[in-house]
Short mmCIF file of C-alpha atoms in Angstrom, two decimals:
data_model
loop_
_atom_site.label_atom_id
_atom_site.label_comp_id
_atom_site.label_asym_id
_atom_site.label_seq_id
_atom_site.Cartn_x
_atom_site.Cartn_y
_atom_site.Cartn_z
CA MET A 1 57.90 164.25 79.21
CA ILE A 2 58.28 165.90 82.63
CA ASN A 3 59.93 169.27 83.09
CA TYR A 4 61.59 169.93 86.42
CA ARG A 5 64.25 172.12 87.96
CA GLU A 6 67.02 170.99 90.25
CA ASP A 7 66.80 172.18 93.85
CA SER A 8 70.18 172.88 95.45
CA ASP A 9 68.78 172.90 99.00
CA LEU A 10 69.64 169.46 100.38
CA ARG A 11 67.84 168.24 103.51
CA SER A 12 70.73 169.05 105.85
CA THR A 13 69.38 167.58 109.10
CA PRO A 14 68.65 164.04 107.83
CA ARG A 15 72.01 164.20 106.11
CA ALA A 16 73.54 165.11 109.48
CA VAL A 17 71.92 162.00 110.98
CA ILE A 18 73.52 159.89 108.26
CA SER A 19 76.92 161.44 108.99
CA GLN A 20 76.57 160.66 112.70
CA VAL A 21 75.60 157.06 112.02
CA GLN A 22 78.68 156.70 109.84
CA LYS A 23 80.76 157.49 112.93
CA ALA A 24 79.54 154.24 114.50
CA VAL A 25 79.20 152.08 111.39
CA VAL A 26 82.05 151.56 108.94
CA GLY A 27 80.94 151.80 105.33
CA LYS A 28 77.39 150.72 104.40
CA PHE A 29 76.47 154.22 103.16
CA ASP A 30 73.74 152.95 100.85
CA ILE A 31 72.16 150.91 103.69
CA ILE A 32 72.28 153.86 106.05
CA GLU A 33 70.63 156.08 103.42
CA GLN A 34 67.84 153.59 102.84
CA ILE A 35 67.13 153.27 106.53
CA MET A 36 66.97 157.09 106.84
CA MET A 37 64.52 157.11 103.92
CA ALA A 38 62.32 154.57 105.75
CA PHE A 39 62.26 156.82 108.83
CA LEU A 40 61.15 159.73 106.64
CA ALA A 41 58.51 157.55 105.01
CA LYS A 42 57.07 156.41 108.39
CA GLY A 43 58.10 152.82 107.68
CA HIS A 44 59.47 149.95 109.75
CA ILE A 45 62.83 148.38 108.90
CA LEU A 46 63.95 144.76 108.83
CA VAL A 47 67.74 144.26 108.90
CA GLU A 48 68.69 140.76 107.91
CA ASP A 49 72.14 139.21 108.00
CA ILE A 50 74.47 136.89 109.88
CA PRO A 51 75.57 137.77 113.43
CA GLY A 52 78.35 140.27 113.93
CA THR A 53 77.83 142.47 110.86
CA GLY A 54 76.74 145.56 112.79
CA LYS A 55 72.94 145.33 112.68
CA THR A 56 72.40 146.35 116.29
CA THR A 57 75.18 148.94 116.22
CA MET A 58 73.50 150.67 113.31
CA ALA A 59 70.07 150.68 114.93
CA LEU A 60 71.44 152.14 118.18
CA ALA A 61 73.37 154.78 116.22
CA PHE A 62 70.14 155.98 114.59
CA SER A 63 68.39 156.23 117.95
CA HIS A 64 71.28 158.31 119.40
CA ALA A 65 71.57 160.58 116.35
CA MET A 66 67.85 161.39 116.25
CA GLY A 67 67.35 161.76 120.01
CA LEU A 68 64.43 159.36 120.01
CA LYS A 69 63.18 157.55 123.07
CA ALA A 70 64.36 154.04 122.26
CA ASN A 71 63.74 150.66 123.83
CA ARG A 72 65.51 147.44 123.00
CA VAL A 73 64.16 143.89 123.30
CA GLN A 74 66.34 140.84 122.83
CA PHE A 75 63.79 138.35 121.58
CA THR A 76 63.94 134.83 122.98
CA PRO A 77 61.30 132.06 123.09
CA ASP A 78 60.15 133.13 126.59
CA VAL A 79 59.44 136.77 125.70
CA LEU A 80 55.68 137.31 126.21
CA PRO A 81 53.26 139.67 124.40
CA ALA A 82 52.84 141.54 127.69
CA ASP A 83 56.55 142.35 127.64
CA LEU A 84 55.83 144.39 124.53
CA THR A 85 52.32 145.77 125.10
CA GLY A 86 52.52 146.22 128.90
CA PHE A 87 50.21 144.93 131.59
CA THR A 88 48.19 146.08 134.58
CA ILE A 89 49.14 145.21 138.15
CA TYR A 90 47.08 145.56 141.33
CA GLN A 91 48.43 148.03 143.86
CA LYS A 92 47.38 147.10 147.33
CA GLU A 93 48.06 150.60 148.70
CA THR A 94 45.59 152.31 146.37
CA GLY A 95 43.26 149.41 145.63
CA GLN A 96 43.61 150.12 141.91
CA PHE A 97 45.04 148.42 138.86
CA VAL A 98 47.95 150.41 137.41
CA TYR A 99 49.25 150.09 133.86
CA GLN A 100 52.89 149.15 133.50
CA PRO A 101 54.15 150.26 130.05
CA GLY A 102 55.67 147.65 127.74
CA ALA A 103 58.67 147.99 125.47
CA VAL A 104 56.65 149.45 122.59
CA MET A 105 55.93 152.64 124.52
CA CYS A 106 58.69 154.58 122.79
CA ASN A 107 59.61 156.23 119.52
CA LEU A 108 62.05 153.59 118.29
CA LEU A 109 61.83 149.92 119.17
CA LEU A 110 64.91 147.80 118.45
CA ALA A 111 63.64 144.25 118.13
CA ASP A 112 66.75 142.08 118.20
CA GLU A 113 66.48 138.66 116.53
CA ILE A 114 62.74 138.91 115.99
CA ASN A 115 62.59 135.40 114.55
CA ARG A 116 63.64 133.85 117.87
CA THR A 117 60.40 134.62 119.70
CA SER A 118 57.06 132.83 119.63
CA PRO A 119 54.43 133.45 116.94
CA LYS A 120 52.13 134.82 119.64
CA THR A 121 54.64 137.51 120.56
CA GLN A 122 55.33 138.23 116.91
CA SER A 123 51.61 138.76 116.38
CA ALA A 124 51.46 141.24 119.25
CA LEU A 125 54.23 143.24 117.66
CA LEU A 126 52.48 142.97 114.29
CA GLU A 127 49.39 144.71 115.68
CA VAL A 128 51.42 147.55 117.18
CA MET A 129 53.35 148.07 113.93
CA GLU A 130 50.17 148.39 111.94
CA GLU A 131 47.83 150.14 114.39
CA ARG A 132 50.42 152.11 116.44
CA HIS A 133 48.50 151.46 119.64
CA VAL A 134 48.05 148.69 122.20
CA THR A 135 44.94 147.44 123.97
CA VAL A 136 45.43 146.11 127.51
CA ASP A 137 42.44 145.10 129.66
CA GLY A 138 40.06 146.84 127.29
CA ILE A 139 41.89 150.18 127.32
CA THR A 140 43.61 151.41 124.18
CA ARG A 141 46.83 153.39 124.52
CA ASN A 142 48.80 155.04 121.76
CA VAL A 143 52.52 154.40 121.40
CA GLY A 144 55.00 157.16 120.76
CA ASN A 145 54.72 159.52 117.82
CA PRO A 146 56.76 158.92 115.71
CA PHE A 147 56.93 155.16 116.18
CA ILE A 148 59.39 153.10 114.17
CA VAL A 149 60.47 149.46 114.58
CA ILE A 150 63.92 148.33 113.52
CA ALA A 151 64.00 144.52 113.71
CA THR A 152 67.01 142.35 113.14
CA GLU A 153 66.89 138.81 111.91
CA ASN A 154 69.48 136.09 111.52
CA PRO A 155 68.64 134.10 108.36
CA THR A 156 71.06 131.24 109.15
CA GLY A 157 70.38 128.42 111.57
CA SER A 158 66.97 127.13 112.60
CA ALA A 159 67.43 126.23 116.26
CA GLY A 160 64.98 128.21 118.33
CA THR A 161 63.70 130.31 115.42
CA GLN A 162 60.20 130.96 114.15
CA LEU A 163 59.89 132.10 110.53
CA LEU A 164 58.12 135.45 110.25
CA PRO A 165 54.74 135.09 108.55
CA ASP A 166 54.23 136.80 105.20
CA SER A 167 51.71 139.15 106.77
CA GLN A 168 54.35 140.43 109.19
CA LEU A 169 57.08 140.67 106.57
CA ASP A 170 54.73 142.85 104.55
CA ARG A 171 54.51 145.30 107.45
CA PHE A 172 58.17 146.15 107.08
CA MET A 173 58.59 148.94 104.56
CA ILE A 174 62.09 147.79 103.62
CA CYS A 175 64.43 144.88 104.24
CA VAL A 176 68.15 145.49 103.99
CA LYS A 177 71.15 143.21 104.31
CA MET A 178 74.36 144.48 105.89
CA GLY A 179 76.74 142.13 104.12
CA TYR A 180 80.42 141.59 104.84
CA PRO A 181 82.76 144.62 104.89
CA THR A 182 85.41 145.11 102.26
CA VAL A 183 89.03 144.46 103.17
CA THR A 184 89.64 148.19 103.59
CA GLU A 185 86.56 148.54 105.79
CA GLU A 186 87.51 145.56 107.89
CA VAL A 187 90.98 147.03 108.45
CA ASP A 188 89.26 150.20 109.70
CA ILE A 189 87.10 148.10 112.05
CA LEU A 190 90.19 146.37 113.40
CA LYS A 191 91.93 149.64 114.09
CA ARG A 192 88.90 151.06 115.88
CA ASN A 193 88.76 148.02 118.13
CA GLN A 194 92.46 147.46 118.80
CA TYR A 195 92.17 148.65 122.42
CA GLY A 196 88.85 146.95 123.09
CA ARG A 197 85.38 147.51 121.75
CA ALA A 198 85.12 150.89 120.03
CA ASP A 199 82.78 153.47 121.57
CA ALA A 200 82.00 155.66 118.56
CA ARG A 201 78.69 157.01 119.81
CA ALA A 202 76.64 159.08 117.41
CA GLU A 203 75.82 162.59 118.62
CA ARG A 204 72.27 163.89 118.70
CA VAL A 205 71.56 166.08 115.69
CA PHE A 206 67.78 165.56 115.28
CA SER A 207 64.61 165.19 117.41
CA ALA A 208 61.24 163.47 117.39
CA ASP A 209 59.54 166.74 116.48
CA GLY A 210 62.02 167.32 113.69
CA LEU A 211 61.34 163.84 112.29
CA LEU A 212 57.59 164.45 112.41
CA GLU A 213 58.03 167.69 110.49
CA ALA A 214 60.26 166.00 107.92
CA GLN A 215 57.73 163.15 107.51
CA GLU A 216 55.02 165.71 106.83
CA GLN A 217 57.18 167.35 104.16
CA VAL A 218 57.88 163.98 102.56
CA SER A 219 54.15 163.30 102.29
CA GLU A 220 53.80 166.50 100.24
CA ILE A 221 56.44 165.51 97.66
CA PHE A 222 54.89 165.63 94.18
CA VAL A 223 54.52 162.44 92.11
CA HIS A 224 53.52 162.78 88.49
CA ASP A 225 50.96 160.37 87.03
CA VAL A 226 53.54 158.80 84.73
CA VAL A 227 55.71 157.99 87.76
CA TYR A 228 52.74 156.52 89.55
CA SER A 229 52.16 154.41 86.47
CA TYR A 230 55.81 153.31 86.49
CA ILE A 231 55.47 152.26 90.15
CA ALA A 232 52.28 150.30 89.39
CA ARG A 233 53.87 148.61 86.37
CA LEU A 234 56.85 147.49 88.44
CA SER A 235 54.47 145.93 91.00
CA LYS A 236 52.48 144.29 88.24
CA ALA A 237 55.66 142.84 86.77
CA THR A 238 56.46 141.07 90.05
CA ARG A 239 53.05 139.36 89.90
CA GLU A 240 53.53 138.19 86.32
CA GLN A 241 57.15 136.97 86.52
CA GLU A 242 57.09 133.21 86.00
CA MET A 243 59.76 132.61 88.62
CA ILE A 244 57.79 134.53 91.28
CA ALA A 245 54.89 132.72 92.97
CA LEU A 246 53.67 135.80 94.90
CA GLY A 247 54.41 139.38 93.90
CA LEU A 248 54.06 142.73 95.62
CA SER A 249 50.81 143.43 97.45
CA PRO A 250 49.08 146.84 97.12
CA ARG A 251 50.66 147.65 100.52
CA GLY A 252 54.04 147.03 98.91
CA THR A 253 53.16 149.38 96.03
CA ILE A 254 52.22 152.11 98.49
CA ALA A 255 55.49 151.53 100.36
CA LEU A 256 57.39 151.91 97.08
CA ALA A 257 55.72 155.26 96.43
CA TYR A 258 56.47 156.54 99.94
CA MET A 259 60.11 155.41 99.77
CA ALA A 260 60.52 157.12 96.38
CA LYS A 261 59.18 160.33 97.92
CA ALA A 262 61.66 160.01 100.79
CA CYS A 263 64.48 159.44 98.30
CA ALA A 264 63.52 162.61 96.44
CA TYR A 265 63.31 164.56 99.70
CA LEU A 266 66.71 163.35 100.90
CA ASN A 267 68.21 164.45 97.58
CA GLY A 268 66.77 167.94 97.82
CA ARG A 269 63.88 167.66 95.33
CA GLU A 270 60.18 168.38 95.70
CA TYR A 271 59.18 165.77 93.13
CA VAL A 272 59.91 162.12 92.38
CA VAL A 273 61.86 161.02 89.31
CA PRO A 274 62.12 157.45 88.01
CA ASP A 275 65.66 157.05 89.39
CA ASP A 276 64.18 157.51 92.91
CA VAL A 277 61.88 154.55 92.28
CA LYS A 278 64.71 152.42 90.89
CA ALA A 279 66.94 153.22 93.87
CA VAL A 280 64.48 151.96 96.47
CA PHE A 281 62.72 149.20 94.58
CA PRO A 282 65.03 146.32 95.67
CA ALA A 283 64.77 147.18 99.37
CA VAL A 284 60.97 147.41 99.16
CA ALA A 285 60.39 144.32 97.02
CA ALA A 286 62.97 141.67 98.04
CA HIS A 287 61.25 140.47 101.26
CA ARG A 288 57.73 140.68 99.79
CA ILE A 289 58.07 138.33 96.83
CA GLN A 290 57.94 134.55 97.09
CA LEU A 291 59.94 132.52 94.63
CA SER A 292 58.33 129.69 92.71
CA THR A 293 59.43 126.11 93.18
CA LYS A 294 61.20 126.27 89.83
CA ALA A 295 63.22 129.29 90.98
CA ARG A 296 64.17 127.70 94.28
CA VAL A 297 65.26 124.47 92.59
CA GLY A 298 67.30 126.50 90.12
CA HIS A 299 68.90 128.53 92.93
CA ILE A 300 67.64 131.75 91.40
CA LEU A 301 67.93 134.74 93.73
CA ALA A 302 65.16 137.24 94.41
CA ASP A 303 67.65 140.09 93.90
CA ASP A 304 68.40 138.87 90.37
CA LEU A 305 64.71 138.70 89.48
CA ILE A 306 64.16 142.19 90.84
CA GLN A 307 67.01 143.52 88.70
CA GLN A 308 65.52 141.77 85.65
CA ILE A 309 62.16 143.47 86.34
CA LEU A 310 63.88 146.87 86.57
CA ASP A 311 65.77 146.20 83.31
CA HIS A 312 62.64 145.16 81.37
CA THR A 313 60.13 147.70 82.71
CA THR A 314 60.35 150.94 80.72
CA ALA A 315 60.80 154.00 82.84
CA PRO A 316 59.16 157.30 81.82
CA SER A 317 61.42 159.83 80.04
CA ILE A 318 62.44 162.94 81.90
CA SER A 319 63.57 166.23 80.42
CA LYS A 320 65.56 168.82 82.40
CA LYS A 321 65.08 172.50 81.77
#
């Protein structure tokens, strides 16, 4: 049994970011919260859904609200690795080679339709996401600090697309799906756009330095051994489920712990409780597991298997005093 006290001091600035993003995005509060958690946990985000559901709008709203230096790349088959990492060019006037920064030299990279570029370019981005630096002509240069990638992906249609390799999917801390709006939300969208495209720009309420400080505070959130055990048992369950051919990697387990810390932080606590783990588990696990042939033939969804794992994995008991 774990004894803990409730902390009434909510993390007001990250909450202010969420409020600003909601000005630009109708509904989707849970998705917005999870993306904010990934920022706090130093993780990259994959947003997957059909075109027109607000993926890019949400990513841009986060960049505006946090005052981050942001670059956007619309991925197409002809985007080259040098477009991301940068390149050197000879200047005749000085007789020297000068480095021209690529798109990743920022704090927030919006990678639109990442699955529409070549595997070579995807691999270049993969290195930057993991190492947070680029090497051009033998010289290593660090990207911005903080550095977060929000990538969008259209899961429908195969023309001109390249499936992301499992190794790159595993680099994304979470994968979220926007989904269709409700009828009420869609009416709100219609009203906002009745005189043309709405320009509900999020106001700046955060900064890069503020995010770095918050990330440091998240890393210090306390996790009890029984909660660590719960996280490990959930990961183990994904590897033993008969309908899952490939479960969470150790990197996925670490991501789950970091996201649980961020969830606790965002809710004003200095410690993780099992409900934090449950809240973030689907976003961390869904894109990391591979369904077995039997599951695919039976049209079984990864989300359903994840919920089964949560239902059948006993969470530690918590007592409040």
